[in-house]
PDB file of C-alpha atoms in Angstrom:
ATOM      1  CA  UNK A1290       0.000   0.000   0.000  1.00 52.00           C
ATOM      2  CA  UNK A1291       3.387   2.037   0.372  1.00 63.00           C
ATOM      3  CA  UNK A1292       4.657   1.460  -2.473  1.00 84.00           C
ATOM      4  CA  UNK A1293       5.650   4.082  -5.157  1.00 94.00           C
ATOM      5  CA  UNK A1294       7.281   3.454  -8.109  1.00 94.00           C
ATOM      6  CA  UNK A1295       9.775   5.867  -9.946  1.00 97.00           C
ATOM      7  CA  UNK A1296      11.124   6.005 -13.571  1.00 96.00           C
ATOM      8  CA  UNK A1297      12.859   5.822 -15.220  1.00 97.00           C
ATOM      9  CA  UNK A1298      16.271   5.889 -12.847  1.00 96.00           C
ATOM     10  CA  UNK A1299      18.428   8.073 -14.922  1.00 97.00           C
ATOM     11  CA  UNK A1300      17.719   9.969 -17.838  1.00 97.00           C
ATOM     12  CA  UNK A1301      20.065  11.923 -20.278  1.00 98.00           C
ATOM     13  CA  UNK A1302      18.958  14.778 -21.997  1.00 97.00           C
ATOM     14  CA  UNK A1303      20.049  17.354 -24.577  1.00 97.00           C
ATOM     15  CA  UNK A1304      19.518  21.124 -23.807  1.00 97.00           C
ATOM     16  CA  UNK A1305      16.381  22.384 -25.110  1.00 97.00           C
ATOM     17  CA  UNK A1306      14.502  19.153 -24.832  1.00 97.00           C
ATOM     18  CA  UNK A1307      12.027  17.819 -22.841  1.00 97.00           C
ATOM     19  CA  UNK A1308      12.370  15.147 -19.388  1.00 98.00           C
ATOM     20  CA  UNK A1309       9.514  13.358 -18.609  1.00 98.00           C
ATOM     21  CA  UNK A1310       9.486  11.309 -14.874  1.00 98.00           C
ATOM     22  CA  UNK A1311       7.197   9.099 -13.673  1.00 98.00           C
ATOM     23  CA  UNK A1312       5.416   8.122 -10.225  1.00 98.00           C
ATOM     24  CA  UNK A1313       3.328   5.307  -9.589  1.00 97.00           C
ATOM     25  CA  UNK A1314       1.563   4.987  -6.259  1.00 96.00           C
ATOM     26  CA  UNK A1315      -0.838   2.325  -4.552  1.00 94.00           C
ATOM     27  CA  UNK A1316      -2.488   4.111  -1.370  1.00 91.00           C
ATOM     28  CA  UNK A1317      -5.470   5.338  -2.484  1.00 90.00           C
ATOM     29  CA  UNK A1318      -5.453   7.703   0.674  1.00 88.00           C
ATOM     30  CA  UNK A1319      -2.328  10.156  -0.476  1.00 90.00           C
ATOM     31  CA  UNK A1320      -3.451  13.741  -1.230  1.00 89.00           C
ATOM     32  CA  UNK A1321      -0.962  15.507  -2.069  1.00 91.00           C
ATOM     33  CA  UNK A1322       2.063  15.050  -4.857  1.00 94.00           C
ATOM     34  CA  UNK A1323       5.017  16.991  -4.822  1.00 95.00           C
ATOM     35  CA  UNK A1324       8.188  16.168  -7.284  1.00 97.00           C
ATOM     36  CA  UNK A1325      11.679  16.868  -4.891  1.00 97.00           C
ATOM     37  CA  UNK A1326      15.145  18.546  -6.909  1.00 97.00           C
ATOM     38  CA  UNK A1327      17.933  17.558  -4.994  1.00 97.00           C
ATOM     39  CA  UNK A1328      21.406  18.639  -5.823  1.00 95.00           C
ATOM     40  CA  UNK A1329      24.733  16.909  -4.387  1.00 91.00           C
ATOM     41  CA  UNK A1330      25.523  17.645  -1.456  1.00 87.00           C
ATOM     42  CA  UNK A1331      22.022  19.512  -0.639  1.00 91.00           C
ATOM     43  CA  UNK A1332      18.585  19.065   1.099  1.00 94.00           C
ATOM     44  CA  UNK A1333      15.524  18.430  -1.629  1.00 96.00           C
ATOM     45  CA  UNK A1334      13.651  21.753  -2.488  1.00 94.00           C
ATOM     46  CA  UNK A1335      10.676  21.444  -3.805  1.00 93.00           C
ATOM     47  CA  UNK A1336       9.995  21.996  -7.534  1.00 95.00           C
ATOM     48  CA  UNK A1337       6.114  21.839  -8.103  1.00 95.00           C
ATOM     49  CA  UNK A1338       3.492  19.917  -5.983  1.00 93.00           C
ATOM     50  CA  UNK A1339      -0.590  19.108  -7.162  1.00 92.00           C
ATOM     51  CA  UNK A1340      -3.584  18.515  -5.203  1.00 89.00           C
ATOM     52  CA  UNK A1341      -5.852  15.329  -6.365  1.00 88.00           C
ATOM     53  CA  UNK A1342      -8.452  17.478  -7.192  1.00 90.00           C
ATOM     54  CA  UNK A1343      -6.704  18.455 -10.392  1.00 91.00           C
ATOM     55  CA  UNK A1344      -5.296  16.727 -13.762  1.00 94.00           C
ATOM     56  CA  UNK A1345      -2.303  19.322 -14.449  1.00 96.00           C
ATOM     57  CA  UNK A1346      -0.664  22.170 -12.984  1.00 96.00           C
ATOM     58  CA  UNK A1347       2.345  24.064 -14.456  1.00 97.00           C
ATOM     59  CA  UNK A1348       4.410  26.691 -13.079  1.00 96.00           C
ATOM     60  CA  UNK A1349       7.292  27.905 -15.893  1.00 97.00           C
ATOM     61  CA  UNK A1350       9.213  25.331 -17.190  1.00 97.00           C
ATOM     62  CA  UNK A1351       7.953  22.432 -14.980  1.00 98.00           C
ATOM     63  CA  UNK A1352       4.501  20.537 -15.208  1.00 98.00           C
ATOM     64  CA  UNK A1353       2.764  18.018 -13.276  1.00 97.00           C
ATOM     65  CA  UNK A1354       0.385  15.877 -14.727  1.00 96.00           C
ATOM     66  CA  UNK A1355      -1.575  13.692 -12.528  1.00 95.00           C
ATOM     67  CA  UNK A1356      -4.064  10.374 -13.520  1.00 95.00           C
ATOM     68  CA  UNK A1357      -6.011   9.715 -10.002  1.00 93.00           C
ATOM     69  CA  UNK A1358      -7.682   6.450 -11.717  1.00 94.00           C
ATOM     70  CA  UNK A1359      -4.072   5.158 -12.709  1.00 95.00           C
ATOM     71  CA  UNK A1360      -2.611   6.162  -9.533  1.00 95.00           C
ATOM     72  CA  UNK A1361       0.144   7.856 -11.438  1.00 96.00           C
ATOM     73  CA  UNK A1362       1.474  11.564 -11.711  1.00 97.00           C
ATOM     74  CA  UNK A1363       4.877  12.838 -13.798  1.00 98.00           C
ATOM     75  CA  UNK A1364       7.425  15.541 -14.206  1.00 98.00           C
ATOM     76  CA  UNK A1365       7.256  17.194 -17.125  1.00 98.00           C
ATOM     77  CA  UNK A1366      10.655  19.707 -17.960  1.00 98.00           C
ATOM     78  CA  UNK A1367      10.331  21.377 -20.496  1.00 98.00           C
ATOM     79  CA  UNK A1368      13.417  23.430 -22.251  1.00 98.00           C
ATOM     80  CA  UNK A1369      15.382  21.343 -20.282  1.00 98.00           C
ATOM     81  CA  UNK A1370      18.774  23.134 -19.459  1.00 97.00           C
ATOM     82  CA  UNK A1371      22.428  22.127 -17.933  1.00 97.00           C
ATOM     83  CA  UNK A1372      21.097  23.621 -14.530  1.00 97.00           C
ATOM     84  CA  UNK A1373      17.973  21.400 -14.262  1.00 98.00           C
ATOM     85  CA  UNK A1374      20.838  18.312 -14.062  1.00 98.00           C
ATOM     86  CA  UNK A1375      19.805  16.941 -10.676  1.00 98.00           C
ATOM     87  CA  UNK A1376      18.200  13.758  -9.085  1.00 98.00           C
ATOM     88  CA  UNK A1377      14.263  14.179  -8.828  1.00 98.00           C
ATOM     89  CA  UNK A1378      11.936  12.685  -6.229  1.00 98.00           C
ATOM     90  CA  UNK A1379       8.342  11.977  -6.064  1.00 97.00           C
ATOM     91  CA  UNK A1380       7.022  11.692  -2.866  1.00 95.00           C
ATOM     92  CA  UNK A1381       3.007  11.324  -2.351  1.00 94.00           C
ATOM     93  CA  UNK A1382       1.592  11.214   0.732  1.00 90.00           C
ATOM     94  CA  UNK A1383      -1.008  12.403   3.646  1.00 80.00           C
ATOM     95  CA  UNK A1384      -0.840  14.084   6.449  1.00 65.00           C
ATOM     96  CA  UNK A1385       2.970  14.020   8.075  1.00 68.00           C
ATOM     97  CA  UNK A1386       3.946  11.714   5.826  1.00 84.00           C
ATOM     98  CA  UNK A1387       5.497  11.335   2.245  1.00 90.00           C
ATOM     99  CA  UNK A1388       6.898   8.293   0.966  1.00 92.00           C
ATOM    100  CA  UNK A1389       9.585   9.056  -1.746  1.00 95.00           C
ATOM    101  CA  UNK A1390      10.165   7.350  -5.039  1.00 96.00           C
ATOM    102  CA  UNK A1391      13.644   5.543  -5.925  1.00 95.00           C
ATOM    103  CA  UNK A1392      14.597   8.780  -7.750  1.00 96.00           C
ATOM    104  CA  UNK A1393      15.176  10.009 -11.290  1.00 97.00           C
ATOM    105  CA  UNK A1394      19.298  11.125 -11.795  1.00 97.00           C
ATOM    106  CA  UNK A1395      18.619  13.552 -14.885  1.00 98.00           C
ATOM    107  CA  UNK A1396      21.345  14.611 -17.057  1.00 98.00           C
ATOM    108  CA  UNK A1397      21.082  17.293 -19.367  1.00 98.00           C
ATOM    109  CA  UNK A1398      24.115  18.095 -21.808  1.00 96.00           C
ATOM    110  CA  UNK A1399      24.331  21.264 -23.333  1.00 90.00           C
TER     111      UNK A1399
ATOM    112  CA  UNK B1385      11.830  33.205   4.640  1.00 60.00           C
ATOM    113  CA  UNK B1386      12.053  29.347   4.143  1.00 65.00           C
ATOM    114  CA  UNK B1387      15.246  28.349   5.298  1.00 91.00           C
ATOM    115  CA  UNK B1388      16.053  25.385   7.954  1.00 96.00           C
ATOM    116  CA  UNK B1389      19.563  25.289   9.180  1.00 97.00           C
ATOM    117  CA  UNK B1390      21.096  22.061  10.372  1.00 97.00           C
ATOM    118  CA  UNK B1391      24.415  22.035  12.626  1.00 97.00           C
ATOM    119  CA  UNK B1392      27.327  20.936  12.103  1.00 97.00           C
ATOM    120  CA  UNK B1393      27.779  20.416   7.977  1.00 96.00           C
ATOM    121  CA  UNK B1394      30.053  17.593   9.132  1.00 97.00           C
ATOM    122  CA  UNK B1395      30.210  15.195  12.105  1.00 96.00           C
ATOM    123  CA  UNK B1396      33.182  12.191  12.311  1.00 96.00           C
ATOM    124  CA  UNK B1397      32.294   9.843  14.885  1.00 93.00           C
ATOM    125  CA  UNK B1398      33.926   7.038  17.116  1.00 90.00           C
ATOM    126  CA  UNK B1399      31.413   4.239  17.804  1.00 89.00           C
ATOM    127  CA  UNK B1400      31.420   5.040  21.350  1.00 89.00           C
ATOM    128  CA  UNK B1401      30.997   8.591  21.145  1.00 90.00           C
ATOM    129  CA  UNK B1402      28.104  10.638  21.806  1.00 95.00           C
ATOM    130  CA  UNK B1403      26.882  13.505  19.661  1.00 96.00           C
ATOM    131  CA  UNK B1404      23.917  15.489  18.901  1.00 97.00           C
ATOM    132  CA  UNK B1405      22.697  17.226  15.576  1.00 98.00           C
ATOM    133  CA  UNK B1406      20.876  20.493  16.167  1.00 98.00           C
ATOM    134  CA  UNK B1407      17.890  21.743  13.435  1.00 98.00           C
ATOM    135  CA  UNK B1408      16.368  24.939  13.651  1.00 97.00           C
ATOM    136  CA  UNK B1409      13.720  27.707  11.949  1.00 96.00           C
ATOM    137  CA  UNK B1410      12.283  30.066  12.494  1.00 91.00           C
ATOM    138  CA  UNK B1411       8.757  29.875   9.862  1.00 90.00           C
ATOM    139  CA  UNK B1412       6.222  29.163  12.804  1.00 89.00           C
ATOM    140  CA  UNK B1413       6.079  25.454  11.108  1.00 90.00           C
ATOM    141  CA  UNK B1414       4.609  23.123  13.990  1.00 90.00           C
ATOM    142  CA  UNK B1415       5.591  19.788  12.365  1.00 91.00           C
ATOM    143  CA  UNK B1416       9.533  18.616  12.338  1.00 93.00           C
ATOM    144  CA  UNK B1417      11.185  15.718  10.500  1.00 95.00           C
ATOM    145  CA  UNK B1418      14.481  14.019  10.338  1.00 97.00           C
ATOM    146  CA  UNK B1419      15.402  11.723   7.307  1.00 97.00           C
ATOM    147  CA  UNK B1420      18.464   9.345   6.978  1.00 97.00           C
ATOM    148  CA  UNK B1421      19.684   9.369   3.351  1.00 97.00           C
ATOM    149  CA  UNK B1422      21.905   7.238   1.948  1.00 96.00           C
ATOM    150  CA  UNK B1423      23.969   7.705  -1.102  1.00 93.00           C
ATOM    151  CA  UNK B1424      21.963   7.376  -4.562  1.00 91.00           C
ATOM    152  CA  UNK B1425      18.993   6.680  -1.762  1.00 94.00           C
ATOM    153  CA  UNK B1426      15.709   8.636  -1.765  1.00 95.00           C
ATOM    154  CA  UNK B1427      15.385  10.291   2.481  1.00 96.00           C
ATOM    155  CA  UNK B1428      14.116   7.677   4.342  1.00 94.00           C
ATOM    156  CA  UNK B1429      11.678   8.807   7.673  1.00 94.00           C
ATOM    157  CA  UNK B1430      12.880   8.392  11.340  1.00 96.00           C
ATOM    158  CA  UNK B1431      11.028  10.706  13.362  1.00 95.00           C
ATOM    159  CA  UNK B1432       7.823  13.206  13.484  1.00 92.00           C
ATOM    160  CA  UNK B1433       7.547  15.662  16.011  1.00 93.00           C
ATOM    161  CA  UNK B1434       4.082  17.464  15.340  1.00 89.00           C
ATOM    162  CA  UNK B1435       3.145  20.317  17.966  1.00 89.00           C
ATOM    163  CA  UNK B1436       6.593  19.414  20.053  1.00 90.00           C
ATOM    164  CA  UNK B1437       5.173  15.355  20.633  1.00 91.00           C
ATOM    165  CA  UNK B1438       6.812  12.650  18.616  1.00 91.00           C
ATOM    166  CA  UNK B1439       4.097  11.661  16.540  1.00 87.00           C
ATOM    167  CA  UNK B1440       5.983   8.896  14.426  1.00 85.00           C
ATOM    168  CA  UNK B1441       8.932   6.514  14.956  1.00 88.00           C
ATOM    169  CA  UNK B1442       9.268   5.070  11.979  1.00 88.00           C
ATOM    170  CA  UNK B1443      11.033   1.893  14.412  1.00 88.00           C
ATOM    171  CA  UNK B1444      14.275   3.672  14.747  1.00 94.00           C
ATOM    172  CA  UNK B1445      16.965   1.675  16.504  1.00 94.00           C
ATOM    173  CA  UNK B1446      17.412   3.548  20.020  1.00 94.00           C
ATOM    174  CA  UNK B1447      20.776   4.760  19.747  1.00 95.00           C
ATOM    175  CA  UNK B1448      18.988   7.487  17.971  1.00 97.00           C
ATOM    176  CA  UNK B1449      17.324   9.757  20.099  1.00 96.00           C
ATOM    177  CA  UNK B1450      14.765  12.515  19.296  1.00 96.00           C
ATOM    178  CA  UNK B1451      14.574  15.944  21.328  1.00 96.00           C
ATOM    179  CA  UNK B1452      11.828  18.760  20.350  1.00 95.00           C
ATOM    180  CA  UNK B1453      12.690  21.319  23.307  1.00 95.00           C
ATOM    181  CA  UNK B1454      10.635  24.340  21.120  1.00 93.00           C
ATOM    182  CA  UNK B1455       8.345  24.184  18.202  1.00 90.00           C
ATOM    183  CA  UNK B1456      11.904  25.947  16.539  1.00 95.00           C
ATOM    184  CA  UNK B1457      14.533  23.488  17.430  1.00 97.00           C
ATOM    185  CA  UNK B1458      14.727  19.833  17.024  1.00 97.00           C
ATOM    186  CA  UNK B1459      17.673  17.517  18.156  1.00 98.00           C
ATOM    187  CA  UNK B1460      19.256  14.254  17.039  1.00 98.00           C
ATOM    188  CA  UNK B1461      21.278  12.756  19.976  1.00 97.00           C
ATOM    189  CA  UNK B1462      22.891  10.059  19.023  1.00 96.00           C
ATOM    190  CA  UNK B1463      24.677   7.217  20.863  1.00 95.00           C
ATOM    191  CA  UNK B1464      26.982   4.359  19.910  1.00 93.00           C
ATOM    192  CA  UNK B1465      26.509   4.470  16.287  1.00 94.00           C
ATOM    193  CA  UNK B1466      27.639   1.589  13.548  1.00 95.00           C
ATOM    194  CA  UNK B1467      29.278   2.566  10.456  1.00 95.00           C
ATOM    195  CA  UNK B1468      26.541   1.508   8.887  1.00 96.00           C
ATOM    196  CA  UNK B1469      24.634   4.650   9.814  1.00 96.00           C
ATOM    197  CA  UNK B1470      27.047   6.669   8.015  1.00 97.00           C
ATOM    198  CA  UNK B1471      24.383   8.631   5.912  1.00 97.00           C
ATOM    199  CA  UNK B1472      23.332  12.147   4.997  1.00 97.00           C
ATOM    200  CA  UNK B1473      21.070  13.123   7.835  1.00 98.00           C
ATOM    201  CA  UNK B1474      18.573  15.970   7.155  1.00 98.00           C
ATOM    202  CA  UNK B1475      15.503  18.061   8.748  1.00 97.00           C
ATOM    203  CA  UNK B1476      12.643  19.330   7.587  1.00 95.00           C
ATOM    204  CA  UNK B1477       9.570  21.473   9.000  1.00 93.00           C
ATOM    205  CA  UNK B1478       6.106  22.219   7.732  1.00 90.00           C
ATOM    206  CA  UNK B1479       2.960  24.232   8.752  1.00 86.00           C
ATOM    207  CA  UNK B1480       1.590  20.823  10.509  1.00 76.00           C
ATOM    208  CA  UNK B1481      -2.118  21.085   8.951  1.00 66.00           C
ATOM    209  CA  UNK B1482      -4.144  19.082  11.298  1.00 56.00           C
ATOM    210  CA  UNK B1483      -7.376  19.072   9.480  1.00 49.00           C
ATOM    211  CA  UNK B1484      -6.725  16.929   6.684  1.00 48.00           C
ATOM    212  CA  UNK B1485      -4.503  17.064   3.926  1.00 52.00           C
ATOM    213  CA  UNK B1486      -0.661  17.634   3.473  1.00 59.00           C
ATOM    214  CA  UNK B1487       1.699  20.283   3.125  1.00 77.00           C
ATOM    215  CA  UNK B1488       5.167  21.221   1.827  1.00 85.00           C
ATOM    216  CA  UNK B1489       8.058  20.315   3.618  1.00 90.00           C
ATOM    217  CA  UNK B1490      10.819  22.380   4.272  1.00 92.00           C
ATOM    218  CA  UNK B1491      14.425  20.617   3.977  1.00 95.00           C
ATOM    219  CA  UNK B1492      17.879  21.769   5.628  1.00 96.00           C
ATOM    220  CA  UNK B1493      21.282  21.272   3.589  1.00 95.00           C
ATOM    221  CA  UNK B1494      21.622  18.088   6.288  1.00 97.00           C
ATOM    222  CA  UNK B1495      24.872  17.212   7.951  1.00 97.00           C
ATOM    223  CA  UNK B1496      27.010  14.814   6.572  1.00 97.00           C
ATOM    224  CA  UNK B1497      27.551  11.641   9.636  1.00 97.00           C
ATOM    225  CA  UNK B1498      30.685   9.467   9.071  1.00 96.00           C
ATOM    226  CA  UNK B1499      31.072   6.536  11.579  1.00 96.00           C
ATOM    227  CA  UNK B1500      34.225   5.229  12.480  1.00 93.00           C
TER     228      UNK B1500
END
């Protein structure tokens, strides 16, 4: 029930193109689904986070798309550039807790 | 403001020694959180302090040891440590809805634990 599901693992991108990451979830009872940047060295920051009570939010460069009856959501980057080169995290959950996907090393050469 | 500070950057460790980690901020968030993270690991939970009471212990061997002394400061105290526990430790804070629903957590930079 726990369980979430992340691809792919890594991804390498040229500049200008466009990441997609994936989430799969089981526990019907998350409500919230935020997708984590981390850098090396560095605490995540979050990037973009939706609500399940819609299908797609975007704010710049970065969308989420989210599929309640598949129990998925992804990262959409669009543009991608050198600086976006980072590992990525979903991490649904409820109330004080998120669970965090396997995470997404993304590469993006210029 | 949405910065969380975690002390020290670096801690080396003997296996018998005994150390704390100190996170602090200062956002009025009422929930605190520390993760262990391992390298090329997503954070993995240990504890949940929501309102200054542990609300979670996510079964976290004892020689970790939790301390909320103000809804601004949260402590790691830790106590004959393996190597194995060598990891990227890190806080995090949020608003701590209590009716329903999640919100954003707030992560520190984390401090780096070697055990020797």
């Amino acid at each position: 029930q726990q369980q979430v599901k992340q691809s792919p693992q890594s991804l390498i991108v040229q500049k200008g193109g466009i990441s997609i990451i994936n989430c799969a979830y089981e526990n019907t009872a998350f409500d919230y689904f935020p997708w984590y940047q981390q850098f090396p060295g560095k605490g995540p920051a979050l990037l973009i986070a939706i609500r399940p009570d819609v299908s797609e939010k975007k704010e710049g460069r970065f969308t989420i798309s989210f599929n309640k009856s598949a129990k998925q959501f992804s990262l959409h980057i669009m543009d991608s550039q050198p600086g976006d080169s980072a590992t990525y995290f979903c991490a649904p959950g409820n109330t004080d807790k998120l669970i965090f996907g396997t995470g997404t090393r993304l590469q993006v050469f210029p | 403001d949405t910065e969380v500070t975690q002390t020290p950057k670096h801690l080396v460790m003997g296996m018998t020694n005994k150390k704390s980690l100190k996170c602090e901020q200062h956002m009025g968030h009422r929930a605190m959180y520390w993760y262990k993270q391992k390298a090329k690991k997503p954070p993995e939970l240990m504890f949940v302090y929501s309102y200054e009471k542990l609300s979670i212990n996510e079964s976290v061997p004892s020689r970790f040891s939790p301390e909320c002394p103000n809804s601004s400061l949260l402590n790691l105290h830790l106590h004959a440590l393996q190597p194995e526990d060598s990891a990227l430790y890190l806080c995090a804070s949020s608003q701590g809805l209590q009716v329903g629903g999640s919100d954003t957590q707030y992560f520190g930079p984390g401090t780096r634990l070697t055990v020797l």
